[in-house]
JSON list of C-alpha atoms in Angstrom, two decimals:
[
{"chain": "V", "resi": 39, "resn": "UNK", "atom": "CA", "xyz": [-13.00, -5.98, -33.27]},
{"chain": "V", "resi": 40, "resn": "UNK", "atom": "CA", "xyz": [-14.03, -4.24, -30.52]},
{"chain": "V", "resi": 41, "resn": "UNK", "atom": "CA", "xyz": [-11.79, -1.49, -29.08]},
{"chain": "V", "resi": 42, "resn": "UNK", "atom": "CA", "xyz": [-13.35, -0.93, -25.61]},
{"chain": "V", "resi": 43, "resn": "UNK", "atom": "CA", "xyz": [-10.30, 1.07, -24.81]},
{"chain": "V", "resi": 44, "resn": "UNK", "atom": "CA", "xyz": [-7.11, 2.88, -26.33]},
{"chain": "V", "resi": 45, "resn": "UNK", "atom": "CA", "xyz": [-4.23, 0.73, -25.27]},
{"chain": "V", "resi": 46, "resn": "UNK", "atom": "CA", "xyz": [-6.09, -2.78, -24.96]},
{"chain": "V", "resi": 47, "resn": "UNK", "atom": "CA", "xyz": [-8.48, -4.63, -27.65]},
{"chain": "V", "resi": 48, "resn": "UNK", "atom": "CA", "xyz": [-10.72, -6.85, -26.77]},
{"chain": "V", "resi": 49, "resn": "UNK", "atom": "CA", "xyz": [-12.71, -9.24, -29.11]},
{"chain": "V", "resi": 50, "resn": "UNK", "atom": "CA", "xyz": [-14.93, -12.36, -28.37]},
{"chain": "V", "resi": 51, "resn": "UNK", "atom": "CA", "xyz": [-15.11, -15.37, -30.41]},
{"chain": "V", "resi": 52, "resn": "UNK", "atom": "CA", "xyz": [-18.06, -17.47, -29.10]},
{"chain": "V", "resi": 53, "resn": "UNK", "atom": "CA", "xyz": [-16.66, -18.88, -26.06]},
{"chain": "V", "resi": 54, "resn": "UNK", "atom": "CA", "xyz": [-13.59, -17.20, -25.65]},
{"chain": "V", "resi": 55, "resn": "UNK", "atom": "CA", "xyz": [-11.99, -13.54, -25.78]},
{"chain": "V", "resi": 56, "resn": "UNK", "atom": "CA", "xyz": [-8.72, -12.16, -27.87]},
{"chain": "V", "resi": 57, "resn": "UNK", "atom": "CA", "xyz": [-7.45, -9.57, -25.40]},
{"chain": "V", "resi": 58, "resn": "UNK", "atom": "CA", "xyz": [-4.80, -7.50, -27.44]},
{"chain": "V", "resi": 59, "resn": "UNK", "atom": "CA", "xyz": [-1.96, -5.03, -25.87]},
{"chain": "V", "resi": 60, "resn": "UNK", "atom": "CA", "xyz": [-2.28, -2.16, -28.39]},
{"chain": "V", "resi": 61, "resn": "UNK", "atom": "CA", "xyz": [0.71, 0.24, -28.19]},
{"chain": "V", "resi": 62, "resn": "UNK", "atom": "CA", "xyz": [2.48, -1.01, -31.12]},
{"chain": "V", "resi": 63, "resn": "UNK", "atom": "CA", "xyz": [4.74, 1.93, -31.31]},
{"chain": "V", "resi": 64, "resn": "UNK", "atom": "CA", "xyz": [5.80, 1.40, -27.75]},
{"chain": "V", "resi": 65, "resn": "UNK", "atom": "CA", "xyz": [6.15, -2.36, -28.09]},
{"chain": "V", "resi": 66, "resn": "UNK", "atom": "CA", "xyz": [3.20, -2.41, -25.60]},
{"chain": "V", "resi": 67, "resn": "UNK", "atom": "CA", "xyz": [4.79, -1.58, -23.01]},
{"chain": "V", "resi": 68, "resn": "UNK", "atom": "CA", "xyz": [2.87, -1.05, -19.83]},
{"chain": "V", "resi": 69, "resn": "UNK", "atom": "CA", "xyz": [2.11, 2.65, -19.07]},
{"chain": "V", "resi": 70, "resn": "UNK", "atom": "CA", "xyz": [-0.88, 3.46, -16.22]},
{"chain": "V", "resi": 71, "resn": "UNK", "atom": "CA", "xyz": [-3.52, 3.92, -19.12]},
{"chain": "V", "resi": 72, "resn": "UNK", "atom": "CA", "xyz": [-2.97, 0.37, -20.39]},
{"chain": "V", "resi": 73, "resn": "UNK", "atom": "CA", "xyz": [-3.22, -0.96, -16.65]},
{"chain": "V", "resi": 74, "resn": "UNK", "atom": "CA", "xyz": [-6.67, 0.64, -16.31]},
{"chain": "V", "resi": 75, "resn": "UNK", "atom": "CA", "xyz": [-7.38, -1.01, -20.09]},
{"chain": "V", "resi": 76, "resn": "UNK", "atom": "CA", "xyz": [-6.11, -4.59, -19.08]},
{"chain": "V", "resi": 77, "resn": "UNK", "atom": "CA", "xyz": [-8.24, -4.40, -15.86]},
{"chain": "V", "resi": 78, "resn": "UNK", "atom": "CA", "xyz": [-11.30, -3.27, -18.00]},
{"chain": "V", "resi": 79, "resn": "UNK", "atom": "CA", "xyz": [-10.93, -6.26, -20.59]},
{"chain": "V", "resi": 80, "resn": "UNK", "atom": "CA", "xyz": [-10.76, -9.20, -18.03]},
{"chain": "V", "resi": 81, "resn": "UNK", "atom": "CA", "xyz": [-13.62, -7.27, -16.41]},
{"chain": "V", "resi": 82, "resn": "UNK", "atom": "CA", "xyz": [-15.94, -7.28, -19.88]},
{"chain": "V", "resi": 83, "resn": "UNK", "atom": "CA", "xyz": [-14.61, -11.16, -20.16]},
{"chain": "V", "resi": 84, "resn": "UNK", "atom": "CA", "xyz": [-15.82, -12.21, -17.11]},
{"chain": "V", "resi": 85, "resn": "UNK", "atom": "CA", "xyz": [-19.02, -10.18, -17.84]},
{"chain": "V", "resi": 86, "resn": "UNK", "atom": "CA", "xyz": [-19.35, -12.15, -21.22]},
{"chain": "V", "resi": 87, "resn": "UNK", "atom": "CA", "xyz": [-18.90, -15.57, -19.25]},
{"chain": "V", "resi": 88, "resn": "UNK", "atom": "CA", "xyz": [-15.85, -16.81, -21.50]},
{"chain": "V", "resi": 89, "resn": "UNK", "atom": "CA", "xyz": [-14.69, -20.17, -20.79]},
{"chain": "V", "resi": 90, "resn": "UNK", "atom": "CA", "xyz": [-10.88, -19.33, -21.98]},
{"chain": "V", "resi": 91, "resn": "UNK", "atom": "CA", "xyz": [-8.89, -15.72, -22.93]},
{"chain": "V", "resi": 92, "resn": "UNK", "atom": "CA", "xyz": [-6.08, -15.37, -25.12]},
{"chain": "V", "resi": 93, "resn": "UNK", "atom": "CA", "xyz": [-3.91, -12.71, -24.31]},
{"chain": "V", "resi": 94, "resn": "UNK", "atom": "CA", "xyz": [-1.40, -11.29, -26.94]},
{"chain": "V", "resi": 95, "resn": "UNK", "atom": "CA", "xyz": [0.05, -8.25, -28.07]},
{"chain": "V", "resi": 96, "resn": "UNK", "atom": "CA", "xyz": [-0.44, -6.21, -31.70]},
{"chain": "V", "resi": 97, "resn": "UNK", "atom": "CA", "xyz": [2.90, -5.03, -33.68]},
{"chain": "V", "resi": 98, "resn": "UNK", "atom": "CA", "xyz": [6.12, -6.82, -33.49]},
{"chain": "V", "resi": 99, "resn": "UNK", "atom": "CA", "xyz": [5.73, -7.15, -29.35]},
{"chain": "V", "resi": 100, "resn": "UNK", "atom": "CA", "xyz": [3.99, -9.07, -26.97]},
{"chain": "V", "resi": 101, "resn": "UNK", "atom": "CA", "xyz": [5.30, -6.67, -24.62]},
{"chain": "V", "resi": 102, "resn": "UNK", "atom": "CA", "xyz": [8.43, -5.31, -23.88]},
{"chain": "V", "resi": 103, "resn": "UNK", "atom": "CA", "xyz": [7.86, -4.60, -20.56]},
{"chain": "V", "resi": 104, "resn": "UNK", "atom": "CA", "xyz": [7.20, -0.93, -17.98]},
{"chain": "V", "resi": 105, "resn": "UNK", "atom": "CA", "xyz": [7.16, 2.04, -20.09]},
{"chain": "V", "resi": 106, "resn": "UNK", "atom": "CA", "xyz": [10.32, 3.12, -18.63]},
{"chain": "V", "resi": 107, "resn": "UNK", "atom": "CA", "xyz": [10.17, 6.64, -19.36]},
{"chain": "V", "resi": 108, "resn": "UNK", "atom": "CA", "xyz": [6.32, 7.18, -17.35]},
{"chain": "V", "resi": 109, "resn": "UNK", "atom": "CA", "xyz": [8.00, 4.83, -14.41]},
{"chain": "V", "resi": 110, "resn": "UNK", "atom": "CA", "xyz": [11.27, 6.79, -14.34]},
{"chain": "V", "resi": 111, "resn": "UNK", "atom": "CA", "xyz": [9.10, 9.92, -13.48]},
{"chain": "V", "resi": 112, "resn": "UNK", "atom": "CA", "xyz": [6.83, 8.09, -11.01]},
{"chain": "V", "resi": 113, "resn": "UNK", "atom": "CA", "xyz": [7.23, 9.17, -7.35]},
{"chain": "V", "resi": 114, "resn": "UNK", "atom": "CA", "xyz": [8.20, 5.99, -5.51]},
{"chain": "V", "resi": 115, "resn": "UNK", "atom": "CA", "xyz": [5.09, 6.54, -3.37]},
{"chain": "V", "resi": 116, "resn": "UNK", "atom": "CA", "xyz": [2.74, 6.15, -6.16]},
{"chain": "V", "resi": 117, "resn": "UNK", "atom": "CA", "xyz": [5.28, 3.02, -7.42]},
{"chain": "V", "resi": 118, "resn": "UNK", "atom": "CA", "xyz": [4.66, 1.19, -4.15]},
{"chain": "V", "resi": 119, "resn": "UNK", "atom": "CA", "xyz": [1.20, 2.49, -3.42]},
{"chain": "V", "resi": 120, "resn": "UNK", "atom": "CA", "xyz": [-0.90, 1.46, -6.88]},
{"chain": "V", "resi": 121, "resn": "UNK", "atom": "CA", "xyz": [1.94, 1.59, -9.83]},
{"chain": "V", "resi": 122, "resn": "UNK", "atom": "CA", "xyz": [0.85, -1.51, -12.13]},
{"chain": "V", "resi": 123, "resn": "UNK", "atom": "CA", "xyz": [-0.89, -3.76, -9.17]},
{"chain": "V", "resi": 124, "resn": "UNK", "atom": "CA", "xyz": [-4.33, -3.53, -10.53]},
{"chain": "V", "resi": 125, "resn": "UNK", "atom": "CA", "xyz": [-3.15, -5.26, -13.44]},
{"chain": "V", "resi": 126, "resn": "UNK", "atom": "CA", "xyz": [-1.40, -8.34, -11.56]},
{"chain": "V", "resi": 127, "resn": "UNK", "atom": "CA", "xyz": [-4.04, -8.35, -8.98]},
{"chain": "V", "resi": 128, "resn": "UNK", "atom": "CA", "xyz": [-6.96, -8.54, -11.84]},
{"chain": "V", "resi": 129, "resn": "UNK", "atom": "CA", "xyz": [-5.12, -11.47, -13.78]},
{"chain": "V", "resi": 130, "resn": "UNK", "atom": "CA", "xyz": [-4.19, -13.58, -10.55]},
{"chain": "V", "resi": 131, "resn": "UNK", "atom": "CA", "xyz": [-8.24, -13.53, -9.87]},
{"chain": "V", "resi": 132, "resn": "UNK", "atom": "CA", "xyz": [-9.43, -14.21, -13.10]},
{"chain": "V", "resi": 133, "resn": "UNK", "atom": "CA", "xyz": [-10.66, -17.74, -12.59]},
{"chain": "V", "resi": 134, "resn": "UNK", "atom": "CA", "xyz": [-11.05, -18.65, -16.04]},
{"chain": "V", "resi": 135, "resn": "UNK", "atom": "CA", "xyz": [-7.90, -19.89, -18.38]},
{"chain": "V", "resi": 136, "resn": "UNK", "atom": "CA", "xyz": [-5.29, -17.19, -19.55]},
{"chain": "V", "resi": 137, "resn": "UNK", "atom": "CA", "xyz": [-3.12, -18.46, -22.70]},
{"chain": "V", "resi": 138, "resn": "UNK", "atom": "CA", "xyz": [-0.26, -16.12, -23.37]},
{"chain": "V", "resi": 139, "resn": "UNK", "atom": "CA", "xyz": [0.50, -15.89, -27.02]},
{"chain": "V", "resi": 140, "resn": "UNK", "atom": "CA", "xyz": [3.67, -14.61, -27.56]},
{"chain": "V", "resi": 141, "resn": "UNK", "atom": "CA", "xyz": [3.99, -13.10, -30.91]},
{"chain": "V", "resi": 142, "resn": "UNK", "atom": "CA", "xyz": [7.34, -10.83, -30.48]},
{"chain": "V", "resi": 143, "resn": "UNK", "atom": "CA", "xyz": [9.76, -9.08, -28.18]},
{"chain": "V", "resi": 144, "resn": "UNK", "atom": "CA", "xyz": [8.39, -10.75, -24.35]},
{"chain": "V", "resi": 145, "resn": "UNK", "atom": "CA", "xyz": [10.68, -8.82, -21.89]},
{"chain": "V", "resi": 146, "resn": "UNK", "atom": "CA", "xyz": [10.90, -7.37, -18.26]},
{"chain": "V", "resi": 147, "resn": "UNK", "atom": "CA", "xyz": [7.18, -7.41, -17.07]},
{"chain": "V", "resi": 148, "resn": "UNK", "atom": "CA", "xyz": [6.16, -8.79, -20.55]},
{"chain": "V", "resi": 149, "resn": "UNK", "atom": "CA", "xyz": [7.78, -11.94, -19.60]},
{"chain": "V", "resi": 150, "resn": "UNK", "atom": "CA", "xyz": [6.38, -11.59, -15.90]},
{"chain": "V", "resi": 151, "resn": "UNK", "atom": "CA", "xyz": [2.91, -10.86, -17.46]},
{"chain": "V", "resi": 152, "resn": "UNK", "atom": "CA", "xyz": [3.35, -14.09, -19.51]},
{"chain": "V", "resi": 153, "resn": "UNK", "atom": "CA", "xyz": [4.38, -15.97, -16.45]},
{"chain": "V", "resi": 154, "resn": "UNK", "atom": "CA", "xyz": [1.40, -15.08, -14.93]},
{"chain": "V", "resi": 155, "resn": "UNK", "atom": "CA", "xyz": [-0.67, -16.39, -17.24]},
{"chain": "V", "resi": 156, "resn": "UNK", "atom": "CA", "xyz": [-1.94, -20.63, -17.41]},
{"chain": "V", "resi": 157, "resn": "UNK", "atom": "CA", "xyz": [0.11, -21.55, -20.60]},
{"chain": "V", "resi": 158, "resn": "UNK", "atom": "CA", "xyz": [2.35, -20.23, -22.94]},
{"chain": "V", "resi": 159, "resn": "UNK", "atom": "CA", "xyz": [2.53, -20.48, -26.64]},
{"chain": "V", "resi": 160, "resn": "UNK", "atom": "CA", "xyz": [4.95, -18.42, -28.82]},
{"chain": "V", "resi": 161, "resn": "UNK", "atom": "CA", "xyz": [5.89, -17.83, -32.27]},
{"chain": "V", "resi": 162, "resn": "UNK", "atom": "CA", "xyz": [9.42, -19.08, -34.03]},
{"chain": "V", "resi": 163, "resn": "UNK", "atom": "CA", "xyz": [10.27, -15.27, -33.90]},
{"chain": "V", "resi": 164, "resn": "UNK", "atom": "CA", "xyz": [9.05, -14.48, -30.36]},
{"chain": "V", "resi": 165, "resn": "UNK", "atom": "CA", "xyz": [12.70, -13.44, -27.93]},
{"chain": "V", "resi": 166, "resn": "UNK", "atom": "CA", "xyz": [12.21, -13.51, -24.14]},
{"chain": "V", "resi": 167, "resn": "UNK", "atom": "CA", "xyz": [13.95, -12.20, -21.27]},
{"chain": "V", "resi": 168, "resn": "UNK", "atom": "CA", "xyz": [14.31, -10.51, -17.75]},
{"chain": "V", "resi": 169, "resn": "UNK", "atom": "CA", "xyz": [16.67, -7.50, -19.00]},
{"chain": "V", "resi": 170, "resn": "UNK", "atom": "CA", "xyz": [15.89, -5.08, -16.19]},
{"chain": "V", "resi": 171, "resn": "UNK", "atom": "CA", "xyz": [19.65, -5.41, -14.69]},
{"chain": "V", "resi": 172, "resn": "UNK", "atom": "CA", "xyz": [20.76, -3.91, -17.60]},
{"chain": "V", "resi": 173, "resn": "UNK", "atom": "CA", "xyz": [18.47, -0.84, -16.37]},
{"chain": "V", "resi": 174, "resn": "UNK", "atom": "CA", "xyz": [20.37, -0.84, -12.82]},
{"chain": "V", "resi": 175, "resn": "UNK", "atom": "CA", "xyz": [17.19, -2.42, -11.84]},
{"chain": "V", "resi": 176, "resn": "UNK", "atom": "CA", "xyz": [16.11, -5.77, -11.35]},
{"chain": "V", "resi": 177, "resn": "UNK", "atom": "CA", "xyz": [12.49, -7.64, -11.93]},
{"chain": "V", "resi": 178, "resn": "UNK", "atom": "CA", "xyz": [9.87, -6.62, -9.60]},
{"chain": "V", "resi": 179, "resn": "UNK", "atom": "CA", "xyz": [6.56, -8.60, -10.76]},
{"chain": "V", "resi": 180, "resn": "UNK", "atom": "CA", "xyz": [7.43, -12.01, -10.39]},
{"chain": "V", "resi": 181, "resn": "UNK", "atom": "CA", "xyz": [10.72, -12.30, -12.71]},
{"chain": "V", "resi": 182, "resn": "UNK", "atom": "CA", "xyz": [12.70, -13.84, -9.97]},
{"chain": "V", "resi": 183, "resn": "UNK", "atom": "CA", "xyz": [9.98, -15.98, -8.42]},
{"chain": "V", "resi": 184, "resn": "UNK", "atom": "CA", "xyz": [8.14, -17.66, -10.95]},
{"chain": "V", "resi": 185, "resn": "UNK", "atom": "CA", "xyz": [11.11, -18.00, -13.54]},
{"chain": "V", "resi": 186, "resn": "UNK", "atom": "CA", "xyz": [13.17, -19.92, -10.63]},
{"chain": "V", "resi": 187, "resn": "UNK", "atom": "CA", "xyz": [10.06, -21.94, -10.13]},
{"chain": "V", "resi": 188, "resn": "UNK", "atom": "CA", "xyz": [9.97, -23.08, -13.91]},
{"chain": "V", "resi": 189, "resn": "UNK", "atom": "CA", "xyz": [13.06, -23.02, -15.26]},
{"chain": "V", "resi": 190, "resn": "UNK", "atom": "CA", "xyz": [15.56, -23.78, -11.89]},
{"chain": "V", "resi": 191, "resn": "UNK", "atom": "CA", "xyz": [17.52, -21.69, -10.00]},
{"chain": "V", "resi": 192, "resn": "UNK", "atom": "CA", "xyz": [20.85, -21.77, -12.05]},
{"chain": "V", "resi": 193, "resn": "UNK", "atom": "CA", "xyz": [19.07, -20.91, -15.29]},
{"chain": "V", "resi": 194, "resn": "UNK", "atom": "CA", "xyz": [17.23, -18.16, -13.75]},
{"chain": "V", "resi": 195, "resn": "UNK", "atom": "CA", "xyz": [20.18, -16.69, -12.10]},
{"chain": "V", "resi": 196, "resn": "UNK", "atom": "CA", "xyz": [21.58, -16.71, -15.88]},
{"chain": "V", "resi": 197, "resn": "UNK", "atom": "CA", "xyz": [18.87, -14.63, -17.18]},
{"chain": "V", "resi": 198, "resn": "UNK", "atom": "CA", "xyz": [18.27, -12.44, -14.07]},
{"chain": "V", "resi": 199, "resn": "UNK", "atom": "CA", "xyz": [21.96, -11.63, -13.54]},
{"chain": "V", "resi": 200, "resn": "UNK", "atom": "CA", "xyz": [22.68, -11.17, -17.26]},
{"chain": "V", "resi": 201, "resn": "UNK", "atom": "CA", "xyz": [19.85, -9.72, -18.96]},
{"chain": "V", "resi": 202, "resn": "UNK", "atom": "CA", "xyz": [20.22, -11.64, -21.51]},
{"chain": "V", "resi": 203, "resn": "UNK", "atom": "CA", "xyz": [17.37, -12.82, -24.06]},
{"chain": "V", "resi": 204, "resn": "UNK", "atom": "CA", "xyz": [16.61, -16.44, -25.26]},
{"chain": "V", "resi": 205, "resn": "UNK", "atom": "CA", "xyz": [14.73, -17.56, -28.34]},
{"chain": "V", "resi": 206, "resn": "UNK", "atom": "CA", "xyz": [11.24, -19.26, -28.09]},
{"chain": "V", "resi": 207, "resn": "UNK", "atom": "CA", "xyz": [13.15, -22.72, -28.90]},
{"chain": "V", "resi": 208, "resn": "UNK", "atom": "CA", "xyz": [15.58, -22.04, -26.21]},
{"chain": "V", "resi": 209, "resn": "UNK", "atom": "CA", "xyz": [12.58, -21.13, -23.91]},
{"chain": "V", "resi": 210, "resn": "UNK", "atom": "CA", "xyz": [10.82, -24.50, -24.82]},
{"chain": "V", "resi": 211, "resn": "UNK", "atom": "CA", "xyz": [13.73, -26.45, -24.12]},
{"chain": "V", "resi": 212, "resn": "UNK", "atom": "CA", "xyz": [13.85, -24.51, -20.74]},
{"chain": "V", "resi": 213, "resn": "UNK", "atom": "CA", "xyz": [10.00, -25.42, -19.96]},
{"chain": "V", "resi": 214, "resn": "UNK", "atom": "CA", "xyz": [9.38, -21.94, -20.23]},
{"chain": "V", "resi": 215, "resn": "UNK", "atom": "CA", "xyz": [6.67, -22.34, -22.72]},
{"chain": "V", "resi": 216, "resn": "UNK", "atom": "CA", "xyz": [4.44, -24.92, -23.85]},
{"chain": "V", "resi": 217, "resn": "UNK", "atom": "CA", "xyz": [4.53, -24.79, -27.57]},
{"chain": "V", "resi": 218, "resn": "UNK", "atom": "CA", "xyz": [6.12, -22.94, -30.35]},
{"chain": "V", "resi": 219, "resn": "UNK", "atom": "CA", "xyz": [4.54, -22.63, -33.56]},
{"chain": "V", "resi": 220, "resn": "UNK", "atom": "CA", "xyz": [5.11, -20.92, -36.96]},
{"chain": "V", "resi": 221, "resn": "UNK", "atom": "CA", "xyz": [4.25, -16.94, -36.72]},
{"chain": "V", "resi": 222, "resn": "UNK", "atom": "CA", "xyz": [1.59, -17.22, -39.20]},
{"chain": "V", "resi": 223, "resn": "UNK", "atom": "CA", "xyz": [0.34, -19.81, -37.03]},
{"chain": "V", "resi": 224, "resn": "UNK", "atom": "CA", "xyz": [0.21, -18.45, -33.62]},
{"chain": "V", "resi": 225, "resn": "UNK", "atom": "CA", "xyz": [-3.35, -17.00, -33.31]},
{"chain": "V", "resi": 226, "resn": "UNK", "atom": "CA", "xyz": [-4.91, -20.19, -35.13]},
{"chain": "V", "resi": 227, "resn": "UNK", "atom": "CA", "xyz": [-3.52, -22.47, -32.94]},
{"chain": "V", "resi": 228, "resn": "UNK", "atom": "CA", "xyz": [-4.13, -20.23, -29.85]},
{"chain": "V", "resi": 229, "resn": "UNK", "atom": "CA", "xyz": [-7.87, -20.27, -30.91]},
{"chain": "V", "resi": 230, "resn": "UNK", "atom": "CA", "xyz": [-7.53, -23.91, -31.47]},
{"chain": "V", "resi": 231, "resn": "UNK", "atom": "CA", "xyz": [-6.34, -24.77, -27.91]},
{"chain": "V", "resi": 232, "resn": "UNK", "atom": "CA", "xyz": [-8.93, -21.93, -26.35]},
{"chain": "V", "resi": 233, "resn": "UNK", "atom": "CA", "xyz": [-11.54, -23.53, -28.21]},
{"chain": "V", "resi": 234, "resn": "UNK", "atom": "CA", "xyz": [-10.27, -27.10, -27.18]},
{"chain": "V", "resi": 235, "resn": "UNK", "atom": "CA", "xyz": [-10.52, -25.92, -23.26]},
{"chain": "V", "resi": 236, "resn": "UNK", "atom": "CA", "xyz": [-13.63, -24.04, -23.53]},
{"chain": "V", "resi": 237, "resn": "UNK", "atom": "CA", "xyz": [-15.11, -27.32, -24.87]},
{"chain": "V", "resi": 238, "resn": "UNK", "atom": "CA", "xyz": [-15.20, -28.77, -21.38]},
{"chain": "V", "resi": 239, "resn": "UNK", "atom": "CA", "xyz": [-17.10, -27.99, -18.07]},
{"chain": "V", "resi": 240, "resn": "UNK", "atom": "CA", "xyz": [-16.05, -24.33, -17.06]},
{"chain": "V", "resi": 241, "resn": "UNK", "atom": "CA", "xyz": [-16.39, -25.13, -13.34]},
{"chain": "V", "resi": 242, "resn": "UNK", "atom": "CA", "xyz": [-14.23, -27.91, -13.90]},
{"chain": "V", "resi": 243, "resn": "UNK", "atom": "CA", "xyz": [-11.90, -25.67, -15.46]},
{"chain": "V", "resi": 244, "resn": "UNK", "atom": "CA", "xyz": [-12.15, -23.28, -13.13]},
{"chain": "V", "resi": 245, "resn": "UNK", "atom": "CA", "xyz": [-11.29, -25.70, -10.07]},
{"chain": "V", "resi": 246, "resn": "UNK", "atom": "CA", "xyz": [-8.58, -27.69, -11.93]},
{"chain": "V", "resi": 247, "resn": "UNK", "atom": "CA", "xyz": [-6.72, -24.14, -12.53]},
{"chain": "V", "resi": 248, "resn": "UNK", "atom": "CA", "xyz": [-6.82, -23.30, -9.07]},
{"chain": "V", "resi": 249, "resn": "UNK", "atom": "CA", "xyz": [-5.20, -26.73, -8.00]},
{"chain": "V", "resi": 250, "resn": "UNK", "atom": "CA", "xyz": [-2.43, -26.75, -10.34]},
{"chain": "V", "resi": 251, "resn": "UNK", "atom": "CA", "xyz": [-1.56, -22.77, -9.60]},
{"chain": "V", "resi": 252, "resn": "UNK", "atom": "CA", "xyz": [-1.68, -24.05, -5.75]},
{"chain": "V", "resi": 253, "resn": "UNK", "atom": "CA", "xyz": [0.93, -26.27, -6.32]},
{"chain": "V", "resi": 254, "resn": "UNK", "atom": "CA", "xyz": [3.45, -23.93, -6.40]},
{"chain": "V", "resi": 255, "resn": "UNK", "atom": "CA", "xyz": [2.63, -22.02, -3.61]},
{"chain": "V", "resi": 256, "resn": "UNK", "atom": "CA", "xyz": [2.58, -25.30, -0.90]},
{"chain": "V", "resi": 257, "resn": "UNK", "atom": "CA", "xyz": [3.76, -28.27, 0.21]},
{"chain": "V", "resi": 258, "resn": "UNK", "atom": "CA", "xyz": [3.29, -31.81, -1.22]},
{"chain": "V", "resi": 259, "resn": "UNK", "atom": "CA", "xyz": [0.44, -32.56, 1.51]},
{"chain": "V", "resi": 260, "resn": "UNK", "atom": "CA", "xyz": [-1.32, -29.37, 1.64]},
{"chain": "V", "resi": 261, "resn": "UNK", "atom": "CA", "xyz": [-1.60, -29.50, -2.30]},
{"chain": "V", "resi": 262, "resn": "UNK", "atom": "CA", "xyz": [-2.80, -33.03, -1.90]},
{"chain": "V", "resi": 263, "resn": "UNK", "atom": "CA", "xyz": [-5.35, -32.34, 0.48]},
{"chain": "V", "resi": 264, "resn": "UNK", "atom": "CA", "xyz": [-6.52, -28.94, -1.54]},
{"chain": "V", "resi": 265, "resn": "UNK", "atom": "CA", "xyz": [-6.78, -31.24, -4.60]},
{"chain": "V", "resi": 266, "resn": "UNK", "atom": "CA", "xyz": [-8.80, -33.41, -2.79]},
{"chain": "V", "resi": 267, "resn": "UNK", "atom": "CA", "xyz": [-11.38, -30.89, -1.52]},
{"chain": "V", "resi": 268, "resn": "UNK", "atom": "CA", "xyz": [-11.73, -29.21, -5.22]},
{"chain": "V", "resi": 269, "resn": "UNK", "atom": "CA", "xyz": [-11.97, -33.08, -6.93]},
{"chain": "V", "resi": 270, "resn": "UNK", "atom": "CA", "xyz": [-14.77, -33.71, -4.44]},
{"chain": "V", "resi": 271, "resn": "UNK", "atom": "CA", "xyz": [-16.63, -30.23, -5.16]},
{"chain": "V", "resi": 272, "resn": "UNK", "atom": "CA", "xyz": [-16.16, -31.66, -8.77]},
{"chain": "V", "resi": 273, "resn": "UNK", "atom": "CA", "xyz": [-17.60, -34.85, -8.26]},
{"chain": "V", "resi": 274, "resn": "UNK", "atom": "CA", "xyz": [-20.79, -33.20, -6.74]},
{"chain": "V", "resi": 275, "resn": "UNK", "atom": "CA", "xyz": [-21.29, -30.54, -9.23]},
{"chain": "V", "resi": 276, "resn": "UNK", "atom": "CA", "xyz": [-24.00, -30.71, -12.19]},
{"chain": "V", "resi": 277, "resn": "UNK", "atom": "CA", "xyz": [-21.30, -30.96, -14.93]},
{"chain": "V", "resi": 278, "resn": "UNK", "atom": "CA", "xyz": [-19.52, -33.57, -12.86]},
{"chain": "V", "resi": 279, "resn": "UNK", "atom": "CA", "xyz": [-22.81, -36.02, -12.87]},
{"chain": "V", "resi": 280, "resn": "UNK", "atom": "CA", "xyz": [-23.58, -35.16, -16.15]},
{"chain": "V", "resi": 281, "resn": "UNK", "atom": "CA", "xyz": [-19.94, -36.19, -17.48]},
{"chain": "V", "resi": 282, "resn": "UNK", "atom": "CA", "xyz": [-20.00, -39.03, -15.81]},
{"chain": "V", "resi": 283, "resn": "UNK", "atom": "CA", "xyz": [-23.32, -40.00, -16.89]},
{"chain": "V", "resi": 284, "resn": "UNK", "atom": "CA", "xyz": [-22.74, -39.18, -20.69]},
{"chain": "V", "resi": 285, "resn": "UNK", "atom": "CA", "xyz": [-19.53, -41.12, -20.46]},
{"chain": "V", "resi": 286, "resn": "UNK", "atom": "CA", "xyz": [-21.47, -44.15, -19.15]},
{"chain": "V", "resi": 287, "resn": "UNK", "atom": "CA", "xyz": [-24.13, -43.83, -21.71]},
{"chain": "V", "resi": 288, "resn": "UNK", "atom": "CA", "xyz": [-21.48, -42.96, -24.33]},
{"chain": "V", "resi": 289, "resn": "UNK", "atom": "CA", "xyz": [-22.68, -39.83, -25.64]},
{"chain": "V", "resi": 290, "resn": "UNK", "atom": "CA", "xyz": [-21.22, -36.22, -25.55]},
{"chain": "V", "resi": 291, "resn": "UNK", "atom": "CA", "xyz": [-22.02, -34.14, -22.10]},
{"chain": "V", "resi": 292, "resn": "UNK", "atom": "CA", "xyz": [-24.07, -30.78, -21.55]},
{"chain": "V", "resi": 293, "resn": "UNK", "atom": "CA", "xyz": [-22.03, -28.95, -20.02]},
{"chain": "V", "resi": 294, "resn": "UNK", "atom": "CA", "xyz": [-24.39, -26.21, -18.01]},
{"chain": "V", "resi": 295, "resn": "UNK", "atom": "CA", "xyz": [-21.13, -23.86, -16.69]}
]
């Protein structure tokens, strides 16, 4: 395990990286130090050329959201002008697939962080929710938007307006997580999935990720046009030509990206 920074741990395993939020005594609550460390970890993953990232937490939480003590003392001008935005922007612009791996409490900004990833798997003991309303505030990093797009207006309204936490299995039933696994199998399953993704063409994975994400932001006709253009690019790419040739020749492809 490479420490790299104080509040985020970084580990490279072949073509994948594991990034761990590391403030277990604070349930991995996001403070300004973690924001900077998070950016550094994803910069390192990009520099290392990994093909997939696992994002998880140390201790009994994935992430309990923002560090309330720090946030409550920040001038509103600082919150508006900078705040935690570098973290969200770094994750948004990261081109490789990111698997949120929920090892425990996933609340507030922690759930928003998970929803900003590409795939979410959860341990059976994980709990998820948007409890900001209990503090007299509301979600501010995608909780009202991504949650509604994922589980629908009425279920999202219930979670946001009551602050109620739900179990991993309830989250699965609502379509909020991809898979629920026993706690002891969580990291192994994340590594298996990340390696499966990494075994494909990195370039095709990037364009496919971008296309799926675009579906949330466009009407269908625009999304179809975008997808078609991305498809043409993969068709003409070196990996596209190699993959089709390997299929015809009945052999494993040798990806170059």
